[in-house]
Short mmCIF file of C-alpha atoms and ligand atoms in Angstrom, two decimals:
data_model
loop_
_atom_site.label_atom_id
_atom_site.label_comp_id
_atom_site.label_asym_id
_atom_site.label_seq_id
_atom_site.Cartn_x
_atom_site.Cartn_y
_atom_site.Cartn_z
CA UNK A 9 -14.90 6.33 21.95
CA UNK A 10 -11.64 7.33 20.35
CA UNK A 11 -10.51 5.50 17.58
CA UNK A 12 -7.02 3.29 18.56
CA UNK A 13 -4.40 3.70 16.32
CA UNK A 14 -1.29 1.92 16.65
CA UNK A 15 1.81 3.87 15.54
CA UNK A 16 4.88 1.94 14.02
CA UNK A 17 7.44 4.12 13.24
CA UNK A 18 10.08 2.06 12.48
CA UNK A 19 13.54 3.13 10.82
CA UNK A 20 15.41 5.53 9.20
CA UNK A 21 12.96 8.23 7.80
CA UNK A 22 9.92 6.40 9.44
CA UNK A 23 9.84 8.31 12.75
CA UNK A 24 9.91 11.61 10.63
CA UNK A 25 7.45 10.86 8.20
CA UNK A 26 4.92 8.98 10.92
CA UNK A 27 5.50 12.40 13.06
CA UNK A 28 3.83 14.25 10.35
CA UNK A 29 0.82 11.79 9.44
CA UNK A 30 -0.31 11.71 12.94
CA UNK A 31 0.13 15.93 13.16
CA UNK A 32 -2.28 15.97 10.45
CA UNK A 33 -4.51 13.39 11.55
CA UNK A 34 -4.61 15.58 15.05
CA UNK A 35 -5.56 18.53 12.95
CA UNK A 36 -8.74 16.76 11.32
CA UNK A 37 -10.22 17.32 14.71
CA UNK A 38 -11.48 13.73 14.83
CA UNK A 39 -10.62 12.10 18.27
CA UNK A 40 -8.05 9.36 17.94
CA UNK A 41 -5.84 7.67 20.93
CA UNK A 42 -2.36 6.94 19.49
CA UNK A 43 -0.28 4.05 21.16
CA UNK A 44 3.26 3.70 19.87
CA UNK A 45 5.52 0.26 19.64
CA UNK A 46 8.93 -0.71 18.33
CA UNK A 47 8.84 -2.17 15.02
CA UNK A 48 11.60 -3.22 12.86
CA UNK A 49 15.30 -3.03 13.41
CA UNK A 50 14.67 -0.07 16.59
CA UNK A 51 12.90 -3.24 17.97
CA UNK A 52 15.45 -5.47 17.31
CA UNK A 53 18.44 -3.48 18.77
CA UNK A 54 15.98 -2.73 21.93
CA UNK A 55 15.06 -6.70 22.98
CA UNK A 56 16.46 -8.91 19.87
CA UNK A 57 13.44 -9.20 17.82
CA UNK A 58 12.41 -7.04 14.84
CA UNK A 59 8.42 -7.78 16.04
CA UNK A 60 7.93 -7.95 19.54
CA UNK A 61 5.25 -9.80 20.95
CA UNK A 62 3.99 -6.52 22.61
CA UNK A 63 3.87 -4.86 19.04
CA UNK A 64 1.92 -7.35 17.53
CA UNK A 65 -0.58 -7.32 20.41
CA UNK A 66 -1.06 -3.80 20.13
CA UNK A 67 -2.24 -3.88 16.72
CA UNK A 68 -4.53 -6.57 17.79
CA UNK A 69 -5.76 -4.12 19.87
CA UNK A 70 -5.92 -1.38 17.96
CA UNK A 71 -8.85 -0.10 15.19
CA UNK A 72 -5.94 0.18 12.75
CA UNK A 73 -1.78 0.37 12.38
CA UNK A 74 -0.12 3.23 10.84
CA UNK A 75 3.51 2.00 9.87
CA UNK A 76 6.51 3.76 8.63
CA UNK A 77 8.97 1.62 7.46
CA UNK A 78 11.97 -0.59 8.88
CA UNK A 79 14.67 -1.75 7.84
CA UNK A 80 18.34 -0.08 6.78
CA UNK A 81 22.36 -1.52 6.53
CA UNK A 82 22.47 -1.58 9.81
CA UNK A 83 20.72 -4.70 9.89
CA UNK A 84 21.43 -6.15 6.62
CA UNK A 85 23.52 -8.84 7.92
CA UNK A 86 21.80 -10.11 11.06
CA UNK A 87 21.42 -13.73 11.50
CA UNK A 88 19.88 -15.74 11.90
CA UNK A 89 17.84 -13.92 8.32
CA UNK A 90 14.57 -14.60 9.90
CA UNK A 91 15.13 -11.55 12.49
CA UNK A 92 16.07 -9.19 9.73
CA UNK A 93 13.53 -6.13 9.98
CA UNK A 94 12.07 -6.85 6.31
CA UNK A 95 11.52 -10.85 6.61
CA UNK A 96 11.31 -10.82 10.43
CA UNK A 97 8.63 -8.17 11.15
CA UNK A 98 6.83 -7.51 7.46
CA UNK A 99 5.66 -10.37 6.74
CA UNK A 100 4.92 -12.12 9.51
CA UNK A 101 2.32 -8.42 10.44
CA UNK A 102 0.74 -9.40 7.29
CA UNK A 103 0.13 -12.90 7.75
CA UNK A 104 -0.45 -12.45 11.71
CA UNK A 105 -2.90 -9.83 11.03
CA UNK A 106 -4.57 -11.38 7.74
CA UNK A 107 -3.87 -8.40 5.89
CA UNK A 108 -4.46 -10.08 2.42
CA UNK A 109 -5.82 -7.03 0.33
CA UNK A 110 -3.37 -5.12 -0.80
CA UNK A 111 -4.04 -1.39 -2.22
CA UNK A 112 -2.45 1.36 -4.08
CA UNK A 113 -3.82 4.03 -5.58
CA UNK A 114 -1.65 5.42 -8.33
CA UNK A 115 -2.80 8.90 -8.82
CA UNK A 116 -0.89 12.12 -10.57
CA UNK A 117 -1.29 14.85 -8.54
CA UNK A 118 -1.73 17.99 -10.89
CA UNK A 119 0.77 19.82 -9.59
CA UNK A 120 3.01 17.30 -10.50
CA UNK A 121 2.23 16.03 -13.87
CA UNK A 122 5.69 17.50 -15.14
CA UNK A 123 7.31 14.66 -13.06
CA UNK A 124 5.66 11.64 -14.38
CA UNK A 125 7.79 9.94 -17.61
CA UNK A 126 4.75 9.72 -19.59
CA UNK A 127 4.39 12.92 -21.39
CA UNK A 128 1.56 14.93 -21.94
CA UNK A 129 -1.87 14.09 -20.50
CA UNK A 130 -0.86 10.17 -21.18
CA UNK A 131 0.93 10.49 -17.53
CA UNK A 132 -2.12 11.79 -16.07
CA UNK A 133 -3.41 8.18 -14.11
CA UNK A 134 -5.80 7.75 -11.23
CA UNK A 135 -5.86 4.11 -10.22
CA UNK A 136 -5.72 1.51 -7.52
CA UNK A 137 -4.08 -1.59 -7.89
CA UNK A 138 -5.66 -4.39 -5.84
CA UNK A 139 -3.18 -7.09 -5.04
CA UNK A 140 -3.82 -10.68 -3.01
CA UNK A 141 -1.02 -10.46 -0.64
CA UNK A 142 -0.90 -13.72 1.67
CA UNK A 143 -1.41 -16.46 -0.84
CA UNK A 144 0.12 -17.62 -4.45
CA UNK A 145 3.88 -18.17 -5.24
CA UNK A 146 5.03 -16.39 -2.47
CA UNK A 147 3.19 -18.21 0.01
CA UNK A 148 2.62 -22.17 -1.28
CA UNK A 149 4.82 -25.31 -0.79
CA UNK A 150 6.69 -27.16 -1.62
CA UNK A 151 9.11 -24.56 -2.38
CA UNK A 152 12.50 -26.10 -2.59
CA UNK A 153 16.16 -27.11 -4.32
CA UNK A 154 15.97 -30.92 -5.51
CA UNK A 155 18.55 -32.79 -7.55
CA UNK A 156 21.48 -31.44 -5.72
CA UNK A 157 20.29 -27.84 -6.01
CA UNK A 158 19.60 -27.99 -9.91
CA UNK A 159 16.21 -28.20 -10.17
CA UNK A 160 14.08 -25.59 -8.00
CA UNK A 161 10.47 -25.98 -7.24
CA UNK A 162 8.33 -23.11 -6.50
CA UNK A 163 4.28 -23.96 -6.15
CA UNK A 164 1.54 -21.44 -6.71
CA UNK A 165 -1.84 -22.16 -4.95
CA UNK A 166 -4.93 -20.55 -4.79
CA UNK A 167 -8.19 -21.39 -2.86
CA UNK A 168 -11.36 -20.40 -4.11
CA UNK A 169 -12.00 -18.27 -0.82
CA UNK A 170 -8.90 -16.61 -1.39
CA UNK A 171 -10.04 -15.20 -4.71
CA UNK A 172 -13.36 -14.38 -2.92
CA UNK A 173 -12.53 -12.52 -0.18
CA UNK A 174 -10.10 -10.27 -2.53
CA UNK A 175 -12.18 -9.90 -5.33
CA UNK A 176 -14.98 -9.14 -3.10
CA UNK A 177 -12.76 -5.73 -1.57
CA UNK A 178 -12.17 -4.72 -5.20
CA UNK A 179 -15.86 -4.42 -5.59
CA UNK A 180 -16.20 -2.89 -2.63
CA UNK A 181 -13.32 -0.10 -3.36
CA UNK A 182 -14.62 0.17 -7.34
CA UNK A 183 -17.98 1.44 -5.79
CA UNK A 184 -16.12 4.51 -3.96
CA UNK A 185 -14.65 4.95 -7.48
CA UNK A 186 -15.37 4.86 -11.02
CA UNK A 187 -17.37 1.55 -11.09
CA UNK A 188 -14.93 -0.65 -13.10
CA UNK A 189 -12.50 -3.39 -12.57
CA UNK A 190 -9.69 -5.35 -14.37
CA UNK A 191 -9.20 -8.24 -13.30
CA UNK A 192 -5.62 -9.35 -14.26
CA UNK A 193 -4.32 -13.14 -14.44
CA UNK A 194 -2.38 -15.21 -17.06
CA UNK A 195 -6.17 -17.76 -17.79
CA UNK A 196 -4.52 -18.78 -21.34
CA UNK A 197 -1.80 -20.59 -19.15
CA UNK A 198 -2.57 -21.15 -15.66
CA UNK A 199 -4.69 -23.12 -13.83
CA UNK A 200 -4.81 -20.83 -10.63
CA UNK A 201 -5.60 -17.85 -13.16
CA UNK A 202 -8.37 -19.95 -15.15
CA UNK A 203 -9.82 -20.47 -11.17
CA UNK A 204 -9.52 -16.81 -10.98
CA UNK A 205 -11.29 -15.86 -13.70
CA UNK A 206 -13.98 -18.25 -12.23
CA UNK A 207 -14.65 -17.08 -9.38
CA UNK A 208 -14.55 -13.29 -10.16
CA UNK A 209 -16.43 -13.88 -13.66
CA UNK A 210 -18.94 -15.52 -11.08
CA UNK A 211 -19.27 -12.34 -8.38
CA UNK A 212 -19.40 -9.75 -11.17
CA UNK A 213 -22.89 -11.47 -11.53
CA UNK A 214 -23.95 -10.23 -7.93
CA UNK A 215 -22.39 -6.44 -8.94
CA UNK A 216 -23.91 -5.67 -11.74
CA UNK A 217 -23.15 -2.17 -11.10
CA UNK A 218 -19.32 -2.40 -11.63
CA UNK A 219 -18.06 -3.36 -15.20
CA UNK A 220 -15.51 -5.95 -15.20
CA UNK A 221 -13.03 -7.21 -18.06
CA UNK A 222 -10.16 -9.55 -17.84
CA UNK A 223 -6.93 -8.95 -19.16
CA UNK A 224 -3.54 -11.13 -19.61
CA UNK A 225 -0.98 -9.99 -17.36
CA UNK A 226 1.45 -9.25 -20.44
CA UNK A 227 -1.00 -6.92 -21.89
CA UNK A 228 -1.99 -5.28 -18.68
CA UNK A 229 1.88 -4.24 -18.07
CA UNK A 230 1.58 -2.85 -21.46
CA UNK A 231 -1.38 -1.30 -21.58
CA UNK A 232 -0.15 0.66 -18.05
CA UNK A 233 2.63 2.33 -20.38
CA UNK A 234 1.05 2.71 -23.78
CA UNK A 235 -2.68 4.46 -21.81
CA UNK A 236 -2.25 3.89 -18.02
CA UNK A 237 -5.52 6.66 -18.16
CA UNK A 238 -8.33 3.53 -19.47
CA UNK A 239 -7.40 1.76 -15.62
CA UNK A 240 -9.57 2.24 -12.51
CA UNK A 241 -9.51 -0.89 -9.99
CA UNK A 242 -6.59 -3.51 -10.89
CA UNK A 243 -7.50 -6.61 -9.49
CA UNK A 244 -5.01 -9.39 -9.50
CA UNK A 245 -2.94 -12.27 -7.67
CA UNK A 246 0.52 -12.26 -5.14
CA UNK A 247 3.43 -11.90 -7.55
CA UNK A 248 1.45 -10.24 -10.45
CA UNK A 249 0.39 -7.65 -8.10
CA UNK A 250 3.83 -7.10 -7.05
CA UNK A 251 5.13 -6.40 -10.56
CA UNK A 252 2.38 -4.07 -11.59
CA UNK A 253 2.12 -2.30 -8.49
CA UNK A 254 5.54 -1.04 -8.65
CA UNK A 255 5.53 -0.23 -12.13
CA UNK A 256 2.20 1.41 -11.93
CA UNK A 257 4.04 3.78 -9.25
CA UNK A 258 6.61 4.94 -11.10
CA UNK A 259 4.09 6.60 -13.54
CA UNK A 260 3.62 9.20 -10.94
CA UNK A 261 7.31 10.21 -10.86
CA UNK A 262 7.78 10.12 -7.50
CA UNK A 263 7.90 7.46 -4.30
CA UNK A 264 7.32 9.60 -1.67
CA UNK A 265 4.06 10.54 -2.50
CA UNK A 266 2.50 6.92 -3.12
CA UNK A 267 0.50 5.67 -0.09
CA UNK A 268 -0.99 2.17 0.85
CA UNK A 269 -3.32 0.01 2.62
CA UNK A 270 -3.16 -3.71 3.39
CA UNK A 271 -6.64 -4.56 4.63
CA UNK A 272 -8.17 -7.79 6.82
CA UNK A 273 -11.40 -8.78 7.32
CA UNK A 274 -14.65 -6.48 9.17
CA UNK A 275 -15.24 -6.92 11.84
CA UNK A 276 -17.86 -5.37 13.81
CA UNK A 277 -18.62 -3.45 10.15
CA UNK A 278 -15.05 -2.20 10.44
CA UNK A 279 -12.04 -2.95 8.32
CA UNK A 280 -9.32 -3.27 10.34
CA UNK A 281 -5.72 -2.41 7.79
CA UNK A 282 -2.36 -1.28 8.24
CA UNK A 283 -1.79 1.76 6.15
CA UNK A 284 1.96 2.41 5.42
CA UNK A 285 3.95 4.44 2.83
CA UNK A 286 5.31 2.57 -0.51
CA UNK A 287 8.66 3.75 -0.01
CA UNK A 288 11.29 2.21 2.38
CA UNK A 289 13.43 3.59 5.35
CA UNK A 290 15.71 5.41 3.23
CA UNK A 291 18.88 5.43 5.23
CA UNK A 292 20.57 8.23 2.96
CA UNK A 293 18.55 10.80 4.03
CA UNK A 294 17.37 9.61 7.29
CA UNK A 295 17.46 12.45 10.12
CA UNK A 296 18.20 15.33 7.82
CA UNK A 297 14.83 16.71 7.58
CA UNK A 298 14.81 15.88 4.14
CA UNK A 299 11.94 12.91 3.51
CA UNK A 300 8.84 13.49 1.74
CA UNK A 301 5.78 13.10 4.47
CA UNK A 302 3.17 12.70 1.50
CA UNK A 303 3.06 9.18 1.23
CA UNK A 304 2.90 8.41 5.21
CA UNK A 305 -0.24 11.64 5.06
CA UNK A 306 -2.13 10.19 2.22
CA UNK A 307 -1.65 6.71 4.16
CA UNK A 308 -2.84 8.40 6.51
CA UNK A 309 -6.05 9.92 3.96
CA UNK A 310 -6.30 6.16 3.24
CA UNK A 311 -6.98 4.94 6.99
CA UNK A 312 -10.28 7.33 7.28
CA UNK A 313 -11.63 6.27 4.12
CA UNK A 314 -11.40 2.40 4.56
CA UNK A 315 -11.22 1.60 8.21
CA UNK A 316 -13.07 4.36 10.19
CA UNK A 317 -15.31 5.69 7.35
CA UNK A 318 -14.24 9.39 7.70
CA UNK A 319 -14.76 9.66 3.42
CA UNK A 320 -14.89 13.65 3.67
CA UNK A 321 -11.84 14.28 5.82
CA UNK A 322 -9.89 11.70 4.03
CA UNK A 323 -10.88 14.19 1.08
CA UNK A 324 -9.89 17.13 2.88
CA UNK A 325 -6.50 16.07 3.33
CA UNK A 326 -6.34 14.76 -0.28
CA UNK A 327 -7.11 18.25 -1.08
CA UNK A 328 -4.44 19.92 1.38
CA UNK A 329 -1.80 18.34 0.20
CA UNK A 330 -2.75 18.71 -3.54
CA UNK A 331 -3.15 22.61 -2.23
CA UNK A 332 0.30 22.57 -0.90
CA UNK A 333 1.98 21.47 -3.68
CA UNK A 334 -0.08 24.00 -6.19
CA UNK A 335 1.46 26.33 -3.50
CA UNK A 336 5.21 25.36 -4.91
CA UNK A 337 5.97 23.63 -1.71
CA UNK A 338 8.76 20.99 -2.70
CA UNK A 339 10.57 18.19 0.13
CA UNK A 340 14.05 18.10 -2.14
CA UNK A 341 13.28 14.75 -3.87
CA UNK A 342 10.98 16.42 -5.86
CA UNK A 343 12.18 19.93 -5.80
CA UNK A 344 12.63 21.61 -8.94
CA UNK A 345 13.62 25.05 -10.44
CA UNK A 346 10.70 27.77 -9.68
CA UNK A 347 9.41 25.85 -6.32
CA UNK A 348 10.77 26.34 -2.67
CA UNK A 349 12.47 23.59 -0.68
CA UNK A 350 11.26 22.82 2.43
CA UNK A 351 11.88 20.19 5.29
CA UNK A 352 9.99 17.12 5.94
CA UNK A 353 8.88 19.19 9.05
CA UNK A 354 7.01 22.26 6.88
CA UNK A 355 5.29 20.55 4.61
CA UNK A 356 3.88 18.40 7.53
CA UNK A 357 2.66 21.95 8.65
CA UNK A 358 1.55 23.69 5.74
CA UNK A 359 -0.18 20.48 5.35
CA UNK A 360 -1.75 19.88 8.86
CA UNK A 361 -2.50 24.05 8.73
CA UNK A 362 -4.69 23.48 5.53
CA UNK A 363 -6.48 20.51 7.00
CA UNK A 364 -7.44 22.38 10.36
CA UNK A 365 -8.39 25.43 8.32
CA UNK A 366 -11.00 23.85 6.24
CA UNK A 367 -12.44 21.84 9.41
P1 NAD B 404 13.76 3.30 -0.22
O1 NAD B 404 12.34 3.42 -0.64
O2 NAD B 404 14.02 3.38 1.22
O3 NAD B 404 14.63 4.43 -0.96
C1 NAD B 404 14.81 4.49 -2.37
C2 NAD B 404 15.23 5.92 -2.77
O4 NAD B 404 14.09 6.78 -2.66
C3 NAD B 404 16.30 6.51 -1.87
O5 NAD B 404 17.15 7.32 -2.64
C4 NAD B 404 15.54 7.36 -0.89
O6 NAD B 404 16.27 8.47 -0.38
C5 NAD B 404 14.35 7.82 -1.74
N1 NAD B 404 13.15 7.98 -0.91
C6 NAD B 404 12.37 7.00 -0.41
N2 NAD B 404 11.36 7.51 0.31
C7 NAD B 404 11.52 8.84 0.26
C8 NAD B 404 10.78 9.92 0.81
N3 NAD B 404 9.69 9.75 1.58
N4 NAD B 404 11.23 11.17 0.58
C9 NAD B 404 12.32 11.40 -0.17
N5 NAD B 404 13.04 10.42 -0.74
C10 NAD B 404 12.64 9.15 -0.51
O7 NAD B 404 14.28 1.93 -0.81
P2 NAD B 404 15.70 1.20 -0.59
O8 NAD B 404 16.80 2.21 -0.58
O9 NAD B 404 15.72 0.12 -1.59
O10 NAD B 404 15.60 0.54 0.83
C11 NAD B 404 16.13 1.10 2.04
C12 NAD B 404 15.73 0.22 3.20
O11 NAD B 404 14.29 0.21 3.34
C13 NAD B 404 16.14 -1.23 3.00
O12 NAD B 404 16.57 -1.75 4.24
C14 NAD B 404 14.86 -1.91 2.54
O13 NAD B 404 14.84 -3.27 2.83
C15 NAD B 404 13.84 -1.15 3.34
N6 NAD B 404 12.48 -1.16 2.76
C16 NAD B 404 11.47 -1.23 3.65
C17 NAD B 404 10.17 -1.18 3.20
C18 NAD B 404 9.05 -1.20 4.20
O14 NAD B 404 9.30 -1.00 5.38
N7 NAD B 404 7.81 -1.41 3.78
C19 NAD B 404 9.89 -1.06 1.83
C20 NAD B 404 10.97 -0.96 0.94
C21 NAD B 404 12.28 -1.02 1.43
#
């Protein structure tokens, strides 16, 4: 049976950068069905919601979601806020859908080690950072204004399952990698980080093939500046994860190479995610052929590997990509003196050509 694969395009330079991922996954040769559904604010300007009910049924249905992005001025001032593309149809996917494991490899691709602002071989990083996505800060009540809007009140809660099912991904994902883990919390201070450290102090037990140390959050942004090189799994909570995950990416030089995965449960032995680029809709280059398809391909890369299994031709496009940029090929966000510019639409082929050649 074909794999399904539910295809969000979204906004702005979604459509153009989800046009290329599925092109290449078509050229792995693998047999997929592709279904597509308004997401975003296309879905709200078609029936007045940013996340139809037909949407999210179709990724219910589906194996796995590939989404671009959504959002853009267009939509900025909709009200009521709640069907705004970003708080009306993001998060409500990832709490609908469970999607509480959060992952982003960080990785310099050689060809583009000149672009990273850490010089030298100290901007050459290969990571993931593992973040909890549907609990903490973000998530817990009461979160409110009290005292005639002078005190606020924000609460940060953690179960002990919560920290489980997470911590047990990161073990999973450190085994297709380098075998080690830090685990990042603030346990000199916080209760939910002293909990944390519990419970993954507790599972390291039952892996004792992946090394695991725990480090303070302050240190851990640190250390990813001073030697970002000594990290392979980052494992930590909601708003941590959200900090260090962005500034992790920007060691690469570039957003619109940095892909992601946002993973559920298995079920039937199959993780179901939805695999999306970092970067947003970018309305000031949307429709000019301009965006960078890497990130939405190497979401794409990201799909095989965790949800359908497909290691090797996850690899293969890994290695097309890196092959197209050795080649010079440059989208203009990245383009630099002594490469050639091309659209969003040739790299997408160069690309997809690669992967079909080495089938
Ligand atoms: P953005 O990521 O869309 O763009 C930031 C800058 O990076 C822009 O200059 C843009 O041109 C450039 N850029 C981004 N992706 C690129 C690519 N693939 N190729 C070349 N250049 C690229 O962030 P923003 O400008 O802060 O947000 C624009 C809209 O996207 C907003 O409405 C925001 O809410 C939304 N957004 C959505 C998501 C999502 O859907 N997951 C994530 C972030 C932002």
């Amino acid at each position: 049976m074909p794999r399904k694969i539910a295809v969000l395009a979204g906004d702005g330079i979604g459509p153009e950068v989800i046009h290329e991922a599925v092109k290449v996954l078509q050229a792995t040769g693998l047999s997929f069905e592709f279904e597509e559904a308004l997401v975003g604010g296309a879905a709200y300007d078609d029936g007045g919601h940013p996340l139809p009910a037909s949407t999210l049924d179709l990724c219910r249905r589906s194996d796995a979601v590939l989404l671009g992005a959504v959002g853009g001025p267009k939509w900025d001032q909709v009200q009521p806020p709640e069907l705004r593309p970003e708080v009306g149809a993001l998060l409500p996917l990832r709490s609908e859908l469970n999607l509480y494991a959060n992952v982003r490899p960080v990785k310099t691709l050689t060809p583009m080690l000149k672009e990273s602002p850490l010089k030298g071989s100290r901007g050459k990083v290969d990571l993931v950072v593992m973040r909890e996505l549907t609990g903490g800060i973000y998530f817990a009540k009461p979160r409110e204004r009290r005292n005639d809007g002078n005190t606020a009140v924000d609460t940060c809660i953690y179960h002990r399952h919560e920290v489980e099912r997470i911590a047990r991904r990161a073990f999973q994902i450190a085994r297709l990698r380098r075998h080690e883990i830090v685990s990042v919390d603030k346990a000199n201070v916080l209760e939910t980080s002293r909990l944390w450290r519990e419970v993954v102090t507790e599972l390291s037990v039952q892996h004792p093939d992946v090394k695991v140390t725990h480090m303070l959050v302050d240190n851990c942004a640190m250390q990813l500046i001073r030697e970002p090189g000594q990290f392979d799994v980052i494992l930590t909570e909601n708003m941590f994860g959200d900090i260090l995950s962005d500034e992790a990416s920007v060691l690469t030089g570039s957003l619109g190479m940095l892909p992601s995965a946002s993973l559920s449960d298995e079920k039937d032995g199959k993780v179901f995610g939805l695999y999306e680029p970092v970067h947003g809709s970018a309305p000031d280059i949307a429709g000019q052929g301009r965006a960078n398809p890497i990130a939405a391909i190497l979401s794409a890369a990201m799909m095989l590997r965790y949800s359908f299994d497909e290691t090797d031709v996850a690899a293969r496009i890994e290695s097309a990509v890196e092959h197209a940029l050795e080649a010079g090929l440059r989208t203009a966000d990245v383009f630099t003196k002594g490469t050639k510019l091309v659209s969003t639409t040739e790299l997408g082929d160069a690309i997809a050509f690669k992967v079909k050649a080495a089938a």
